[in-house]
């Protein structure tokens, strides 16, 4: 923020001077603007400074289908062993790789997470999974929030298909988790 504010202030002072013609000022303005904005986008798109990613994680992101199969195996093993922390980690990995493959899989992931929560005996794990489920609902809602917010909430009924919900239904569902 400070970098952009300083840049704009300097640029405004420069553009007020009458030393240069308009075309040179326009080209210089566009060039300086791109130099100040590009690093901000690069940081958003890239890996934050100081974060270390292993070679295995990079390979998982290069081939999400293979990573999805591995995370599915790990999730099944964690469920079978009723290992709460491993269930959470495996489900988070599964969700990440499935959403890399297709954003349309949100409803199926949500339904699967709800089923896992029903069969989890670990109270702490269940609490973390409920929080995770709320973030899944939020992620799905944010994909098309404008459309959901335009819908009216129908009495006390909630359609089975979350694509038919209103914005208020998402909010109420997250509040009950």
mmCIF file of C-alpha atoms in Angstrom:
data_model
loop_
_atom_site.group_PDB
_atom_site.id
_atom_site.type_symbol
_atom_site.label_atom_id
_atom_site.label_comp_id
_atom_site.label_asym_id
_atom_site.label_seq_id
_atom_site.Cartn_x
_atom_site.Cartn_y
_atom_site.Cartn_z
ATOM 1 C CA UNK A 1 0.000 0.000 0.000
ATOM 2 C CA UNK A 2 2.766 2.463 0.959
ATOM 3 C CA UNK A 3 4.649 1.678 -2.237
ATOM 4 C CA UNK A 4 1.616 2.400 -4.415
ATOM 5 C CA UNK A 5 0.769 5.597 -2.504
ATOM 6 C CA UNK A 6 4.345 6.907 -2.879
ATOM 7 C CA UNK A 7 4.342 6.002 -6.552
ATOM 8 C CA UNK A 8 1.068 7.817 -7.248
ATOM 9 C CA UNK A 9 2.201 10.923 -5.350
ATOM 10 C CA UNK A 10 5.492 11.064 -7.269
ATOM 11 C CA UNK A 11 3.742 10.420 -10.542
ATOM 12 C CA UNK A 12 1.176 13.166 -9.948
ATOM 13 C CA UNK A 13 3.953 15.680 -9.227
ATOM 14 C CA UNK A 14 5.779 14.583 -12.353
ATOM 15 C CA UNK A 15 2.696 14.829 -14.557
ATOM 16 C CA UNK A 16 1.982 18.370 -13.367
ATOM 17 C CA UNK A 17 5.296 19.573 -14.784
ATOM 18 C CA UNK A 18 5.177 21.098 -18.254
ATOM 19 C CA UNK A 19 8.615 19.852 -19.314
ATOM 20 C CA UNK A 20 7.444 16.886 -21.356
ATOM 21 C CA UNK A 21 4.879 16.475 -24.064
ATOM 22 C CA UNK A 22 1.664 14.503 -23.483
ATOM 23 C CA UNK A 23 2.641 11.376 -25.394
ATOM 24 C CA UNK A 24 5.853 10.848 -23.451
ATOM 25 C CA UNK A 25 3.973 11.433 -20.199
ATOM 26 C CA UNK A 26 1.300 8.888 -21.178
ATOM 27 C CA UNK A 27 3.825 6.208 -22.103
ATOM 28 C CA UNK A 28 5.848 6.829 -18.961
ATOM 29 C CA UNK A 29 2.712 6.760 -16.823
ATOM 30 C CA UNK A 30 1.628 3.403 -18.254
ATOM 31 C CA UNK A 31 5.111 1.949 -17.822
ATOM 32 C CA UNK A 32 5.487 3.096 -14.210
ATOM 33 C CA UNK A 33 1.991 1.936 -13.349
ATOM 34 C CA UNK A 34 2.735 -1.538 -14.676
ATOM 35 C CA UNK A 35 5.988 -1.670 -12.703
ATOM 36 C CA UNK A 36 4.233 -0.808 -9.458
ATOM 37 C CA UNK A 37 1.259 -3.117 -9.893
ATOM 38 C CA UNK A 38 2.958 -6.235 -11.285
ATOM 39 C CA UNK A 39 4.814 -7.168 -8.087
ATOM 40 C CA UNK A 40 1.539 -7.095 -6.162
ATOM 41 C CA UNK A 41 -0.045 -9.528 -8.637
ATOM 42 C CA UNK A 42 3.055 -11.707 -8.704
ATOM 43 C CA UNK A 43 2.933 -12.117 -4.944
ATOM 44 C CA UNK A 44 -0.768 -13.000 -5.035
ATOM 45 C CA UNK A 45 -0.305 -15.516 -7.833
ATOM 46 C CA UNK A 46 2.974 -16.972 -6.643
ATOM 47 C CA UNK A 47 4.241 -18.524 -3.507
ATOM 48 C CA UNK A 48 4.563 -16.050 -0.624
ATOM 49 C CA UNK A 49 8.104 -15.105 0.277
ATOM 50 C CA UNK A 50 9.697 -17.455 2.782
ATOM 51 C CA UNK A 51 7.287 -20.371 2.265
ATOM 52 C CA UNK A 52 9.090 -23.623 1.544
ATOM 53 C CA UNK A 53 7.403 -26.187 -0.678
ATOM 54 C CA UNK A 54 8.817 -29.682 -0.984
ATOM 55 C CA UNK A 55 9.460 -31.365 -4.316
ATOM 56 C CA UNK A 56 6.737 -33.909 -3.484
ATOM 57 C CA UNK A 57 4.178 -31.123 -3.008
ATOM 58 C CA UNK A 58 5.198 -29.551 -6.310
ATOM 59 C CA UNK A 59 4.746 -32.925 -8.040
ATOM 60 C CA UNK A 60 1.301 -33.283 -6.420
ATOM 61 C CA UNK A 61 0.218 -29.960 -7.879
ATOM 62 C CA UNK A 62 1.623 -30.904 -11.280
ATOM 63 C CA UNK A 63 -0.335 -34.160 -11.274
ATOM 64 C CA UNK A 64 -3.438 -33.670 -9.102
ATOM 65 C CA UNK A 65 -5.107 -36.893 -10.298
ATOM 66 C CA UNK A 66 -2.291 -39.030 -8.890
ATOM 67 C CA UNK A 67 -2.210 -36.971 -5.689
ATOM 68 C CA UNK A 68 -5.992 -37.357 -5.408
ATOM 69 C CA UNK A 69 -5.674 -41.143 -5.543
ATOM 70 C CA UNK A 70 -2.976 -41.083 -2.839
ATOM 71 C CA UNK A 71 -5.024 -38.786 -0.611
ATOM 72 C CA UNK A 72 -8.085 -41.030 -1.104
ATOM 73 C CA UNK A 73 -6.074 -44.021 0.124
ATOM 74 C CA UNK A 74 -4.793 -42.044 3.111
ATOM 75 C CA UNK A 75 -8.317 -40.854 3.913
ATOM 76 C CA UNK A 76 -9.727 -44.393 3.821
ATOM 77 C CA UNK A 77 -6.940 -45.622 6.100
ATOM 78 C CA UNK A 78 -7.530 -42.733 8.532
ATOM 79 C CA UNK A 79 -11.283 -43.392 8.609
ATOM 80 C CA UNK A 80 -10.698 -47.102 9.173
ATOM 81 C CA UNK A 81 -8.281 -46.349 12.021
ATOM 82 C CA UNK A 82 -10.535 -43.581 13.394
ATOM 83 C CA UNK A 83 -7.502 -41.258 13.460
ATOM 84 C CA UNK A 84 -9.037 -37.765 13.814
ATOM 85 C CA UNK A 85 -5.991 -35.632 12.927
ATOM 86 C CA UNK A 86 -5.162 -37.835 9.945
ATOM 87 C CA UNK A 87 -8.776 -37.703 8.744
ATOM 88 C CA UNK A 88 -8.623 -33.911 8.771
ATOM 89 C CA UNK A 89 -5.288 -33.796 6.945
ATOM 90 C CA UNK A 90 -6.280 -36.419 4.370
ATOM 91 C CA UNK A 91 -9.639 -34.778 3.734
ATOM 92 C CA UNK A 92 -7.962 -31.386 3.275
ATOM 93 C CA UNK A 93 -5.514 -32.938 0.787
ATOM 94 C CA UNK A 94 -8.337 -34.769 -0.999
ATOM 95 C CA UNK A 95 -10.340 -31.542 -1.245
ATOM 96 C CA UNK A 96 -7.373 -29.560 -2.544
ATOM 97 C CA UNK A 97 -6.550 -31.989 -5.342
ATOM 98 C CA UNK A 98 -10.185 -32.626 -6.277
ATOM 99 C CA UNK A 99 -10.830 -28.883 -6.585
ATOM 100 C CA UNK A 100 -7.678 -28.502 -8.686
ATOM 101 C CA UNK A 101 -9.189 -31.019 -11.081
ATOM 102 C CA UNK A 102 -12.707 -29.563 -11.063
ATOM 103 C CA UNK A 103 -14.359 -26.728 -9.154
ATOM 104 C CA UNK A 104 -17.695 -28.395 -9.927
ATOM 105 C CA UNK A 105 -16.957 -31.072 -7.338
ATOM 106 C CA UNK A 106 -17.741 -28.802 -4.359
ATOM 107 C CA UNK A 107 -21.199 -30.354 -3.711
ATOM 108 C CA UNK A 108 -19.809 -33.905 -3.737
ATOM 109 C CA UNK A 109 -16.959 -32.916 -1.401
ATOM 110 C CA UNK A 110 -19.405 -31.211 0.957
ATOM 111 C CA UNK A 111 -21.645 -34.282 1.035
ATOM 112 C CA UNK A 112 -18.664 -36.559 1.650
ATOM 113 C CA UNK A 113 -17.413 -34.326 4.464
ATOM 114 C CA UNK A 114 -20.845 -34.423 6.101
ATOM 115 C CA UNK A 115 -20.836 -38.242 5.929
ATOM 116 C CA UNK A 116 -17.361 -38.412 7.463
ATOM 117 C CA UNK A 117 -18.465 -36.093 10.286
ATOM 118 C CA UNK A 118 -21.420 -38.380 11.052
ATOM 119 C CA UNK A 119 -19.108 -41.381 11.459
ATOM 120 C CA UNK A 120 -16.297 -39.646 13.353
ATOM 121 C CA UNK A 121 -16.211 -40.442 17.069
ATOM 122 C CA UNK A 122 -13.387 -38.068 18.008
ATOM 123 C CA UNK A 123 -15.005 -34.875 19.392
ATOM 124 C CA UNK A 124 -12.016 -32.659 18.638
ATOM 125 C CA UNK A 125 -11.762 -34.067 15.126
ATOM 126 C CA UNK A 126 -15.484 -33.568 14.632
ATOM 127 C CA UNK A 127 -15.177 -29.905 15.681
ATOM 128 C CA UNK A 128 -12.317 -29.314 13.252
ATOM 129 C CA UNK A 129 -14.225 -31.098 10.484
ATOM 130 C CA UNK A 130 -17.298 -28.932 11.142
ATOM 131 C CA UNK A 131 -15.122 -25.854 10.784
ATOM 132 C CA UNK A 132 -13.666 -27.308 7.586
ATOM 133 C CA UNK A 133 -17.199 -27.997 6.333
ATOM 134 C CA UNK A 134 -18.182 -24.382 7.008
ATOM 135 C CA UNK A 135 -15.207 -23.225 4.929
ATOM 136 C CA UNK A 136 -16.309 -25.551 2.103
ATOM 137 C CA UNK A 137 -19.795 -24.047 2.173
ATOM 138 C CA UNK A 138 -18.248 -20.593 2.139
ATOM 139 C CA UNK A 139 -15.987 -21.477 -0.798
ATOM 140 C CA UNK A 140 -18.913 -22.829 -2.789
ATOM 141 C CA UNK A 141 -21.052 -19.812 -1.919
ATOM 142 C CA UNK A 142 -18.318 -17.333 -2.902
ATOM 143 C CA UNK A 143 -18.041 -18.846 -6.374
ATOM 144 C CA UNK A 144 -21.421 -17.338 -7.253
ATOM 145 C CA UNK A 145 -22.456 -15.191 -4.270
ATOM 146 C CA UNK A 146 -24.267 -12.657 -6.432
ATOM 147 C CA UNK A 147 -26.673 -15.301 -7.725
ATOM 148 C CA UNK A 148 -27.305 -16.802 -4.271
ATOM 149 C CA UNK A 149 -27.876 -13.406 -2.665
ATOM 150 C CA UNK A 150 -30.542 -12.547 -5.227
ATOM 151 C CA UNK A 151 -32.662 -15.522 -4.186
ATOM 152 C CA UNK A 152 -35.273 -15.309 -1.489
ATOM 153 C CA UNK A 153 -35.230 -17.839 1.315
ATOM 154 C CA UNK A 154 -38.197 -20.159 1.033
ATOM 155 C CA UNK A 155 -40.023 -20.568 4.355
ATOM 156 C CA UNK A 156 -38.357 -23.268 6.445
ATOM 157 C CA UNK A 157 -37.441 -25.638 3.638
ATOM 158 C CA UNK A 158 -33.920 -26.127 2.379
ATOM 159 C CA UNK A 159 -33.531 -27.799 -1.029
ATOM 160 C CA UNK A 160 -31.287 -30.876 -1.127
ATOM 161 C CA UNK A 161 -29.270 -29.384 -3.997
ATOM 162 C CA UNK A 162 -27.110 -26.575 -2.587
ATOM 163 C CA UNK A 163 -27.038 -24.953 -6.026
ATOM 164 C CA UNK A 164 -30.656 -23.946 -5.331
ATOM 165 C CA UNK A 165 -29.980 -22.344 -1.935
ATOM 166 C CA UNK A 166 -30.188 -18.649 -1.161
ATOM 167 C CA UNK A 167 -27.361 -16.685 0.422
ATOM 168 C CA UNK A 168 -29.205 -16.734 3.757
ATOM 169 C CA UNK A 169 -29.414 -20.523 3.650
ATOM 170 C CA UNK A 170 -25.636 -20.750 3.376
ATOM 171 C CA UNK A 171 -25.282 -18.386 6.309
ATOM 172 C CA UNK A 172 -27.766 -20.314 8.446
ATOM 173 C CA UNK A 173 -26.105 -23.632 7.604
ATOM 174 C CA UNK A 174 -22.660 -22.325 8.596
ATOM 175 C CA UNK A 175 -24.121 -20.919 11.820
ATOM 176 C CA UNK A 176 -25.439 -24.348 12.799
ATOM 177 C CA UNK A 177 -22.084 -26.104 12.309
#
